[in-house]
Amino acid sequence: MLLSEVTFTVGQEELSVRIIYSKRRTISLEIKAEGTINARVPDFIPDADIKKLIEDNKLKLYRKYKEFCPEGKKTITKGGSYDKLYYNGAVLPFVLGEIKLLLVKKGSKDSAKLYYRKHPDGSRSLTVETGSEDSVLIRDSITDWYRRYAKETLLKKTAYYSKIMQTDYQRITVREQRTRWGSCSSKGNLNFNWKLMMMPETVIDYVVVHELAHRKHMDHSPAFWREVEKILPDYKDRRYWLRENGRNFSFY
């Protein structure tokens, strides 16, 4: 019988990992926003290997679980999964440095006002003022702010790299997709994921160059990768970072 769940203990706490089998070649561990821990594994892998992987990574899983699913943190939201990410005092990833989220119960219940500040000590904060306790409204207001920043940033970066690469493009759109970070249509329209703004600038540059390279090669042929390498000789390191860490941003 195939495993359905593996438990591990850290201190006095016991956590469970749900095992999901699929036709894949590697194992991935993920923590969903609602607090479930999943292990996605190949059909053929032995039970002992699954248990060993979870045991070897239990401290990392525990820390991530506590980061995304903290106990005793009060929010002004009604509930749902987003209140475990967007609570008062939460630290959000941001390309320029982490942002501390400040939720202030003030104003309209139908909208929110946001104020971004960089403080003298170099720290950053994003204040959300709203009379609402709707976690979706709060999350949407924060992601709208990220989208606006993404549009401004990506317009500049795309214009910069397109000149260097001697290529063109049409419209730039910022979207929200679970794990797709960018795309280029046959007409030259570029789509980018706003969650790129939560990642290092080197990774953002890689995605921009990647999509612009598709203006010359609409595939991932050796010629395509040579085009990317001309601009970013270390693109493999950047691509590896995105592959290894990109799934962590699906929570947001």
PDB file of C-alpha atoms in Angstrom:
ATOM      1  CA  MET A   1       0.000   0.000   0.000  1.00  0.00           C
ATOM      2  CA  LEU A   2       1.283   3.458  -0.896  1.00  0.00           C
ATOM      3  CA  LEU A   3       2.007   5.974   1.839  1.00  0.00           C
ATOM      4  CA  SER A   4      -0.661   8.603   2.320  1.00  0.00           C
ATOM      5  CA  GLU A   5       0.903  10.549   5.188  1.00  0.00           C
ATOM      6  CA  VAL A   6       4.158  10.861   7.113  1.00  0.00           C
ATOM      7  CA  THR A   7       4.427  12.542  10.506  1.00  0.00           C
ATOM      8  CA  PHE A   8       7.466  14.176  12.084  1.00  0.00           C
ATOM      9  CA  THR A   9       8.120  15.712  15.482  1.00  0.00           C
ATOM     10  CA  VAL A  10       9.985  18.878  16.434  1.00  0.00           C
ATOM     11  CA  GLY A  11      10.141  19.447  20.173  1.00  0.00           C
ATOM     12  CA  GLN A  12       6.650  18.794  21.509  1.00  0.00           C
ATOM     13  CA  GLU A  13       4.897  19.404  18.194  1.00  0.00           C
ATOM     14  CA  GLU A  14       3.896  16.768  15.684  1.00  0.00           C
ATOM     15  CA  LEU A  15       3.202  17.741  12.072  1.00  0.00           C
ATOM     16  CA  SER A  16       1.950  15.621   9.195  1.00  0.00           C
ATOM     17  CA  VAL A  17       2.975  15.623   5.546  1.00  0.00           C
ATOM     18  CA  ARG A  18       0.457  14.541   2.920  1.00  0.00           C
ATOM     19  CA  ILE A  19       1.997  12.315   0.233  1.00  0.00           C
ATOM     20  CA  ILE A  20       0.872  12.971  -3.341  1.00  0.00           C
ATOM     21  CA  TYR A  21       2.043  10.558  -6.027  1.00  0.00           C
ATOM     22  CA  SER A  22       2.361  11.602  -9.660  1.00  0.00           C
ATOM     23  CA  LYS A  23       4.289  10.922 -12.844  1.00  0.00           C
ATOM     24  CA  ARG A  24       7.305  13.056 -12.003  1.00  0.00           C
ATOM     25  CA  ARG A  25      11.019  12.430 -11.590  1.00  0.00           C
ATOM     26  CA  THR A  26      11.816  14.457  -8.490  1.00  0.00           C
ATOM     27  CA  ILE A  27      10.411  15.054  -5.008  1.00  0.00           C
ATOM     28  CA  SER A  28       9.141  18.470  -3.977  1.00  0.00           C
ATOM     29  CA  LEU A  29       8.019  19.653  -0.553  1.00  0.00           C
ATOM     30  CA  GLU A  30       5.547  22.497  -0.256  1.00  0.00           C
ATOM     31  CA  ILE A  31       3.563  24.285   2.420  1.00  0.00           C
ATOM     32  CA  LYS A  32       0.202  25.626   1.307  1.00  0.00           C
ATOM     33  CA  ALA A  33      -1.167  28.883   2.614  1.00  0.00           C
ATOM     34  CA  GLU A  34      -3.907  27.065   4.539  1.00  0.00           C
ATOM     35  CA  GLY A  35      -1.230  25.194   6.498  1.00  0.00           C
ATOM     36  CA  THR A  36      -1.076  21.790   4.823  1.00  0.00           C
ATOM     37  CA  ILE A  37       2.335  20.302   4.064  1.00  0.00           C
ATOM     38  CA  ASN A  38       2.567  18.277   0.853  1.00  0.00           C
ATOM     39  CA  ALA A  39       5.243  16.005  -0.555  1.00  0.00           C
ATOM     40  CA  ARG A  40       4.871  15.444  -4.290  1.00  0.00           C
ATOM     41  CA  VAL A  41       6.738  12.292  -5.209  1.00  0.00           C
ATOM     42  CA  PRO A  42       7.300   9.952  -8.188  1.00  0.00           C
ATOM     43  CA  ASP A  43       5.177   6.816  -8.360  1.00  0.00           C
ATOM     44  CA  PHE A  44       8.212   4.535  -8.149  1.00  0.00           C
ATOM     45  CA  ILE A  45      10.010   5.952  -5.102  1.00  0.00           C
ATOM     46  CA  PRO A  46      10.383   3.640  -2.059  1.00  0.00           C
ATOM     47  CA  ASP A  47       8.595   4.570   1.182  1.00  0.00           C
ATOM     48  CA  ALA A  48      11.923   4.633   3.032  1.00  0.00           C
ATOM     49  CA  ASP A  49      13.282   7.338   0.712  1.00  0.00           C
ATOM     50  CA  ILE A  50      10.218   9.515   1.267  1.00  0.00           C
ATOM     51  CA  LYS A  51      10.488   9.185   5.043  1.00  0.00           C
ATOM     52  CA  LYS A  52      14.214   9.933   4.977  1.00  0.00           C
ATOM     53  CA  LEU A  53      13.731  13.058   2.868  1.00  0.00           C
ATOM     54  CA  ILE A  54      11.081  14.391   5.240  1.00  0.00           C
ATOM     55  CA  GLU A  55      13.200  13.554   8.282  1.00  0.00           C
ATOM     56  CA  ASP A  56      16.249  15.249   6.758  1.00  0.00           C
ATOM     57  CA  ASN A  57      14.225  18.388   5.993  1.00  0.00           C
ATOM     58  CA  LYS A  58      11.958  18.501   9.036  1.00  0.00           C
ATOM     59  CA  LEU A  59      13.604  21.538  10.651  1.00  0.00           C
ATOM     60  CA  LYS A  60      13.366  23.513   7.420  1.00  0.00           C
ATOM     61  CA  LEU A  61       9.738  22.458   7.015  1.00  0.00           C
ATOM     62  CA  TYR A  62       8.979  23.369  10.609  1.00  0.00           C
ATOM     63  CA  ARG A  63      10.484  26.852  10.260  1.00  0.00           C
ATOM     64  CA  LYS A  64       8.566  27.481   7.046  1.00  0.00           C
ATOM     65  CA  TYR A  65       5.373  26.174   8.627  1.00  0.00           C
ATOM     66  CA  LYS A  66       5.769  28.567  11.553  1.00  0.00           C
ATOM     67  CA  GLU A  67       6.547  31.431   9.187  1.00  0.00           C
ATOM     68  CA  PHE A  68       3.398  30.949   7.126  1.00  0.00           C
ATOM     69  CA  CYS A  69       1.110  29.538   9.818  1.00  0.00           C
ATOM     70  CA  PRO A  70       2.085  31.300  13.059  1.00  0.00           C
ATOM     71  CA  GLU A  71       0.106  30.628  16.210  1.00  0.00           C
ATOM     72  CA  GLY A  72      -1.410  33.416  18.226  1.00  0.00           C
ATOM     73  CA  LYS A  73      -0.952  36.150  15.627  1.00  0.00           C
ATOM     74  CA  LYS A  74      -4.065  38.275  15.555  1.00  0.00           C
ATOM     75  CA  THR A  75      -5.213  39.952  12.368  1.00  0.00           C
ATOM     76  CA  ILE A  76      -8.032  42.245  11.394  1.00  0.00           C
ATOM     77  CA  THR A  77      -9.206  39.736   8.804  1.00  0.00           C
ATOM     78  CA  LYS A  78     -12.201  37.446   8.938  1.00  0.00           C
ATOM     79  CA  GLY A  79     -10.287  34.314   8.167  1.00  0.00           C
ATOM     80  CA  GLY A  80      -9.433  32.229   5.161  1.00  0.00           C
ATOM     81  CA  SER A  81      -5.917  31.424   4.034  1.00  0.00           C
ATOM     82  CA  TYR A  82      -4.701  34.968   3.365  1.00  0.00           C
ATOM     83  CA  ASP A  83      -4.813  36.028   7.011  1.00  0.00           C
ATOM     84  CA  LYS A  84      -1.882  33.683   7.639  1.00  0.00           C
ATOM     85  CA  LEU A  85       0.239  35.719   5.236  1.00  0.00           C
ATOM     86  CA  TYR A  86      -1.053  39.271   5.461  1.00  0.00           C
ATOM     87  CA  TYR A  87      -1.293  39.912   9.186  1.00  0.00           C
ATOM     88  CA  ASN A  88      -0.210  42.956  11.169  1.00  0.00           C
ATOM     89  CA  GLY A  89       3.566  42.791  11.553  1.00  0.00           C
ATOM     90  CA  ALA A  90       4.101  40.289   8.741  1.00  0.00           C
ATOM     91  CA  VAL A  91       7.313  40.628   6.755  1.00  0.00           C
ATOM     92  CA  LEU A  92       6.772  40.494   3.004  1.00  0.00           C
ATOM     93  CA  PRO A  93       9.527  39.807   0.479  1.00  0.00           C
ATOM     94  CA  PHE A  94      10.353  42.706  -1.833  1.00  0.00           C
ATOM     95  CA  VAL A  95      13.031  43.233  -4.450  1.00  0.00           C
ATOM     96  CA  LEU A  96      14.507  46.253  -2.629  1.00  0.00           C
ATOM     97  CA  GLY A  97      14.410  44.645   0.804  1.00  0.00           C
ATOM     98  CA  GLU A  98      11.822  43.130   3.109  1.00  0.00           C
ATOM     99  CA  ILE A  99       8.690  45.129   3.894  1.00  0.00           C
ATOM    100  CA  LYS A 100       6.959  45.131   7.258  1.00  0.00           C
ATOM    101  CA  LEU A 101       3.185  45.103   6.877  1.00  0.00           C
ATOM    102  CA  LEU A 102       1.193  47.367   9.195  1.00  0.00           C
ATOM    103  CA  LEU A 103      -2.578  46.904   9.277  1.00  0.00           C
ATOM    104  CA  VAL A 104      -4.559  49.802  10.728  1.00  0.00           C
ATOM    105  CA  LYS A 105      -8.300  49.434  11.248  1.00  0.00           C
ATOM    106  CA  LYS A 106      -9.404  52.810   9.970  1.00  0.00           C
ATOM    107  CA  GLY A 107     -11.584  54.212   7.206  1.00  0.00           C
ATOM    108  CA  SER A 108     -13.977  52.617   4.743  1.00  0.00           C
ATOM    109  CA  LYS A 109     -15.059  48.992   4.924  1.00  0.00           C
ATOM    110  CA  ASP A 110     -15.199  48.841   1.120  1.00  0.00           C
ATOM    111  CA  SER A 111     -11.678  49.977   0.265  1.00  0.00           C
ATOM    112  CA  ALA A 112      -8.158  50.418   1.611  1.00  0.00           C
ATOM    113  CA  LYS A 113      -5.481  53.088   1.532  1.00  0.00           C
ATOM    114  CA  LEU A 114      -1.821  52.101   1.298  1.00  0.00           C
ATOM    115  CA  TYR A 115       1.270  54.025   2.352  1.00  0.00           C
ATOM    116  CA  TYR A 116       4.771  52.818   1.508  1.00  0.00           C
ATOM    117  CA  ARG A 117       7.685  54.221   3.484  1.00  0.00           C
ATOM    118  CA  LYS A 118      11.418  53.769   3.558  1.00  0.00           C
ATOM    119  CA  HIS A 119      12.635  54.678   7.040  1.00  0.00           C
ATOM    120  CA  PRO A 120      15.902  56.414   7.999  1.00  0.00           C
ATOM    121  CA  ASP A 121      17.373  53.127   9.239  1.00  0.00           C
ATOM    122  CA  GLY A 122      16.818  51.592   5.801  1.00  0.00           C
ATOM    123  CA  SER A 123      13.835  49.463   6.797  1.00  0.00           C
ATOM    124  CA  ARG A 124      10.607  49.552   4.777  1.00  0.00           C
ATOM    125  CA  SER A 125       6.947  49.410   5.732  1.00  0.00           C
ATOM    126  CA  LEU A 126       3.629  49.185   3.953  1.00  0.00           C
ATOM    127  CA  THR A 127       0.679  50.524   5.931  1.00  0.00           C
ATOM    128  CA  VAL A 128      -2.830  49.401   4.995  1.00  0.00           C
ATOM    129  CA  GLU A 129      -5.659  51.501   6.386  1.00  0.00           C
ATOM    130  CA  THR A 130      -9.124  49.966   6.100  1.00  0.00           C
ATOM    131  CA  GLY A 131     -12.226  49.460   8.180  1.00  0.00           C
ATOM    132  CA  SER A 132     -12.740  46.081   6.562  1.00  0.00           C
ATOM    133  CA  GLU A 133     -12.028  42.695   8.113  1.00  0.00           C
ATOM    134  CA  ASP A 134     -12.151  40.964   4.733  1.00  0.00           C
ATOM    135  CA  SER A 135      -8.861  39.138   4.148  1.00  0.00           C
ATOM    136  CA  VAL A 136      -9.433  39.098   0.391  1.00  0.00           C
ATOM    137  CA  LEU A 137      -9.869  42.871   0.233  1.00  0.00           C
ATOM    138  CA  ILE A 138      -6.695  43.385   2.255  1.00  0.00           C
ATOM    139  CA  ARG A 139      -4.746  40.947   0.120  1.00  0.00           C
ATOM    140  CA  ASP A 140      -6.049  42.517  -3.110  1.00  0.00           C
ATOM    141  CA  SER A 141      -5.033  46.002  -2.006  1.00  0.00           C
ATOM    142  CA  ILE A 142      -1.504  44.798  -1.245  1.00  0.00           C
ATOM    143  CA  THR A 143      -1.141  42.897  -4.490  1.00  0.00           C
ATOM    144  CA  ASP A 144      -2.455  45.908  -6.421  1.00  0.00           C
ATOM    145  CA  TRP A 145       0.403  47.908  -4.936  1.00  0.00           C
ATOM    146  CA  TYR A 146       2.892  45.221  -6.030  1.00  0.00           C
ATOM    147  CA  ARG A 147       1.336  45.209  -9.511  1.00  0.00           C
ATOM    148  CA  ARG A 148       1.797  48.956  -9.913  1.00  0.00           C
ATOM    149  CA  TYR A 149       5.397  48.698  -8.798  1.00  0.00           C
ATOM    150  CA  ALA A 150       5.903  45.742 -11.142  1.00  0.00           C
ATOM    151  CA  LYS A 151       4.522  47.619 -14.153  1.00  0.00           C
ATOM    152  CA  GLU A 152       6.783  50.605 -13.548  1.00  0.00           C
ATOM    153  CA  THR A 153       9.849  48.426 -12.964  1.00  0.00           C
ATOM    154  CA  LEU A 154       9.270  46.072 -15.874  1.00  0.00           C
ATOM    155  CA  LEU A 155       8.623  48.883 -18.345  1.00  0.00           C
ATOM    156  CA  LYS A 156      12.045  50.303 -17.528  1.00  0.00           C
ATOM    157  CA  LYS A 157      13.876  46.986 -17.542  1.00  0.00           C
ATOM    158  CA  THR A 158      12.291  45.774 -20.776  1.00  0.00           C
ATOM    159  CA  ALA A 159      13.136  49.036 -22.543  1.00  0.00           C
ATOM    160  CA  TYR A 160      16.728  48.835 -21.265  1.00  0.00           C
ATOM    161  CA  TYR A 161      17.388  45.239 -22.263  1.00  0.00           C
ATOM    162  CA  SER A 162      15.560  45.450 -25.599  1.00  0.00           C
ATOM    163  CA  LYS A 163      18.040  48.126 -26.737  1.00  0.00           C
ATOM    164  CA  ILE A 164      21.005  45.983 -25.729  1.00  0.00           C
ATOM    165  CA  MET A 165      19.500  42.915 -27.419  1.00  0.00           C
ATOM    166  CA  GLN A 166      18.403  44.925 -30.464  1.00  0.00           C
ATOM    167  CA  THR A 167      14.904  43.579 -30.433  1.00  0.00           C
ATOM    168  CA  ASP A 168      11.417  44.990 -30.035  1.00  0.00           C
ATOM    169  CA  TYR A 169       8.167  44.146 -28.266  1.00  0.00           C
ATOM    170  CA  GLN A 170       4.591  45.331 -28.152  1.00  0.00           C
ATOM    171  CA  ARG A 171       2.418  45.482 -25.054  1.00  0.00           C
ATOM    172  CA  ILE A 172       3.564  44.686 -21.499  1.00  0.00           C
ATOM    173  CA  THR A 173       0.984  43.198 -19.127  1.00  0.00           C
ATOM    174  CA  VAL A 174       1.378  42.348 -15.462  1.00  0.00           C
ATOM    175  CA  ARG A 175      -0.625  39.331 -14.369  1.00  0.00           C
ATOM    176  CA  GLU A 176      -0.999  36.939 -11.470  1.00  0.00           C
ATOM    177  CA  GLN A 177      -0.169  33.332 -12.263  1.00  0.00           C
ATOM    178  CA  ARG A 178       0.675  30.552  -9.882  1.00  0.00           C
ATOM    179  CA  THR A 179       4.097  29.532 -11.172  1.00  0.00           C
ATOM    180  CA  ARG A 180       4.515  31.084 -14.619  1.00  0.00           C
ATOM    181  CA  TRP A 181       6.781  34.089 -14.371  1.00  0.00           C
ATOM    182  CA  GLY A 182       6.686  35.437 -17.891  1.00  0.00           C
ATOM    183  CA  SER A 183       5.594  34.752 -21.450  1.00  0.00           C
ATOM    184  CA  CYS A 184       5.981  36.181 -24.939  1.00  0.00           C
ATOM    185  CA  SER A 185       3.300  35.898 -27.616  1.00  0.00           C
ATOM    186  CA  SER A 186       3.949  35.541 -31.337  1.00  0.00           C
ATOM    187  CA  LYS A 187       2.806  39.166 -31.709  1.00  0.00           C
ATOM    188  CA  GLY A 188       5.475  40.379 -29.293  1.00  0.00           C
ATOM    189  CA  ASN A 189       3.230  40.979 -26.286  1.00  0.00           C
ATOM    190  CA  LEU A 190       5.030  40.314 -23.013  1.00  0.00           C
ATOM    191  CA  ASN A 191       3.340  39.076 -19.835  1.00  0.00           C
ATOM    192  CA  PHE A 192       4.999  39.125 -16.432  1.00  0.00           C
ATOM    193  CA  ASN A 193       3.952  37.900 -13.004  1.00  0.00           C
ATOM    194  CA  TRP A 194       3.747  40.597 -10.313  1.00  0.00           C
ATOM    195  CA  LYS A 195       5.303  38.173  -7.824  1.00  0.00           C
ATOM    196  CA  LEU A 196       8.640  38.765  -9.534  1.00  0.00           C
ATOM    197  CA  MET A 197       8.783  41.906  -7.385  1.00  0.00           C
ATOM    198  CA  MET A 198       9.203  39.642  -4.366  1.00  0.00           C
ATOM    199  CA  MET A 199      12.365  38.136  -5.846  1.00  0.00           C
ATOM    200  CA  PRO A 200      15.984  39.297  -6.208  1.00  0.00           C
ATOM    201  CA  GLU A 201      16.650  41.799  -8.981  1.00  0.00           C
ATOM    202  CA  THR A 202      18.992  39.362 -10.699  1.00  0.00           C
ATOM    203  CA  VAL A 203      16.068  36.962 -11.146  1.00  0.00           C
ATOM    204  CA  ILE A 204      13.785  39.711 -12.473  1.00  0.00           C
ATOM    205  CA  ASP A 205      16.444  40.627 -15.039  1.00  0.00           C
ATOM    206  CA  TYR A 206      16.731  36.977 -16.070  1.00  0.00           C
ATOM    207  CA  VAL A 207      12.985  36.684 -16.728  1.00  0.00           C
ATOM    208  CA  VAL A 208      12.968  39.918 -18.754  1.00  0.00           C
ATOM    209  CA  VAL A 209      15.932  38.823 -20.876  1.00  0.00           C
ATOM    210  CA  HIS A 210      14.406  35.347 -21.258  1.00  0.00           C
ATOM    211  CA  GLU A 211      11.176  36.731 -22.684  1.00  0.00           C
ATOM    212  CA  LEU A 212      12.937  39.215 -24.961  1.00  0.00           C
ATOM    213  CA  ALA A 213      15.087  36.393 -26.317  1.00  0.00           C
ATOM    214  CA  HIS A 214      11.841  34.795 -27.491  1.00  0.00           C
ATOM    215  CA  ARG A 215      11.458  37.726 -29.890  1.00  0.00           C
ATOM    216  CA  LYS A 216      14.314  36.116 -31.821  1.00  0.00           C
ATOM    217  CA  HIS A 217      13.679  32.459 -31.038  1.00  0.00           C
ATOM    218  CA  MET A 218      10.188  31.246 -30.114  1.00  0.00           C
ATOM    219  CA  ASP A 219      11.552  28.078 -28.563  1.00  0.00           C
ATOM    220  CA  HIS A 220      14.191  26.926 -26.079  1.00  0.00           C
ATOM    221  CA  SER A 221      16.713  25.807 -28.656  1.00  0.00           C
ATOM    222  CA  PRO A 222      20.491  26.144 -28.194  1.00  0.00           C
ATOM    223  CA  ALA A 223      20.288  29.341 -30.246  1.00  0.00           C
ATOM    224  CA  PHE A 224      17.769  30.747 -27.769  1.00  0.00           C
ATOM    225  CA  TRP A 225      19.987  30.027 -24.773  1.00  0.00           C
ATOM    226  CA  ARG A 226      23.006  31.522 -26.543  1.00  0.00           C
ATOM    227  CA  GLU A 227      21.001  34.716 -26.949  1.00  0.00           C
ATOM    228  CA  VAL A 228      20.269  34.766 -23.215  1.00  0.00           C
ATOM    229  CA  GLU A 229      23.881  33.982 -22.357  1.00  0.00           C
ATOM    230  CA  LYS A 230      25.149  36.917 -24.427  1.00  0.00           C
ATOM    231  CA  ILE A 231      23.413  39.251 -21.987  1.00  0.00           C
ATOM    232  CA  LEU A 232      23.590  37.208 -18.794  1.00  0.00           C
ATOM    233  CA  PRO A 233      26.612  34.874 -18.747  1.00  0.00           C
ATOM    234  CA  ASP A 234      25.451  33.537 -15.362  1.00  0.00           C
ATOM    235  CA  TYR A 235      21.868  32.904 -16.479  1.00  0.00           C
ATOM    236  CA  LYS A 236      22.041  29.267 -15.367  1.00  0.00           C
ATOM    237  CA  ASP A 237      22.548  30.361 -11.754  1.00  0.00           C
ATOM    238  CA  ARG A 238      19.589  32.724 -11.997  1.00  0.00           C
ATOM    239  CA  ARG A 239      17.425  30.080 -13.642  1.00  0.00           C
ATOM    240  CA  TYR A 240      18.392  27.576 -10.960  1.00  0.00           C
ATOM    241  CA  TRP A 241      17.392  30.021  -8.200  1.00  0.00           C
ATOM    242  CA  LEU A 242      13.998  30.504  -9.821  1.00  0.00           C
ATOM    243  CA  ARG A 243      13.430  26.794 -10.220  1.00  0.00           C
ATOM    244  CA  GLU A 244      14.399  26.052  -6.631  1.00  0.00           C
ATOM    245  CA  ASN A 245      12.658  28.978  -4.952  1.00  0.00           C
ATOM    246  CA  GLY A 246       9.853  30.048  -7.267  1.00  0.00           C
ATOM    247  CA  ARG A 247       7.314  27.683  -5.699  1.00  0.00           C
ATOM    248  CA  ASN A 248       7.700  29.485  -2.360  1.00  0.00           C
ATOM    249  CA  PHE A 249       5.998  32.553  -3.813  1.00  0.00           C
ATOM    250  CA  SER A 250       2.861  30.705  -4.884  1.00  0.00           C
ATOM    251  CA  PHE A 251       1.496  31.261  -1.346  1.00  0.00           C
ATOM    252  CA  TYR A 252       1.136  34.978  -1.933  1.00  0.00           C
TER     253      TYR A 252
END
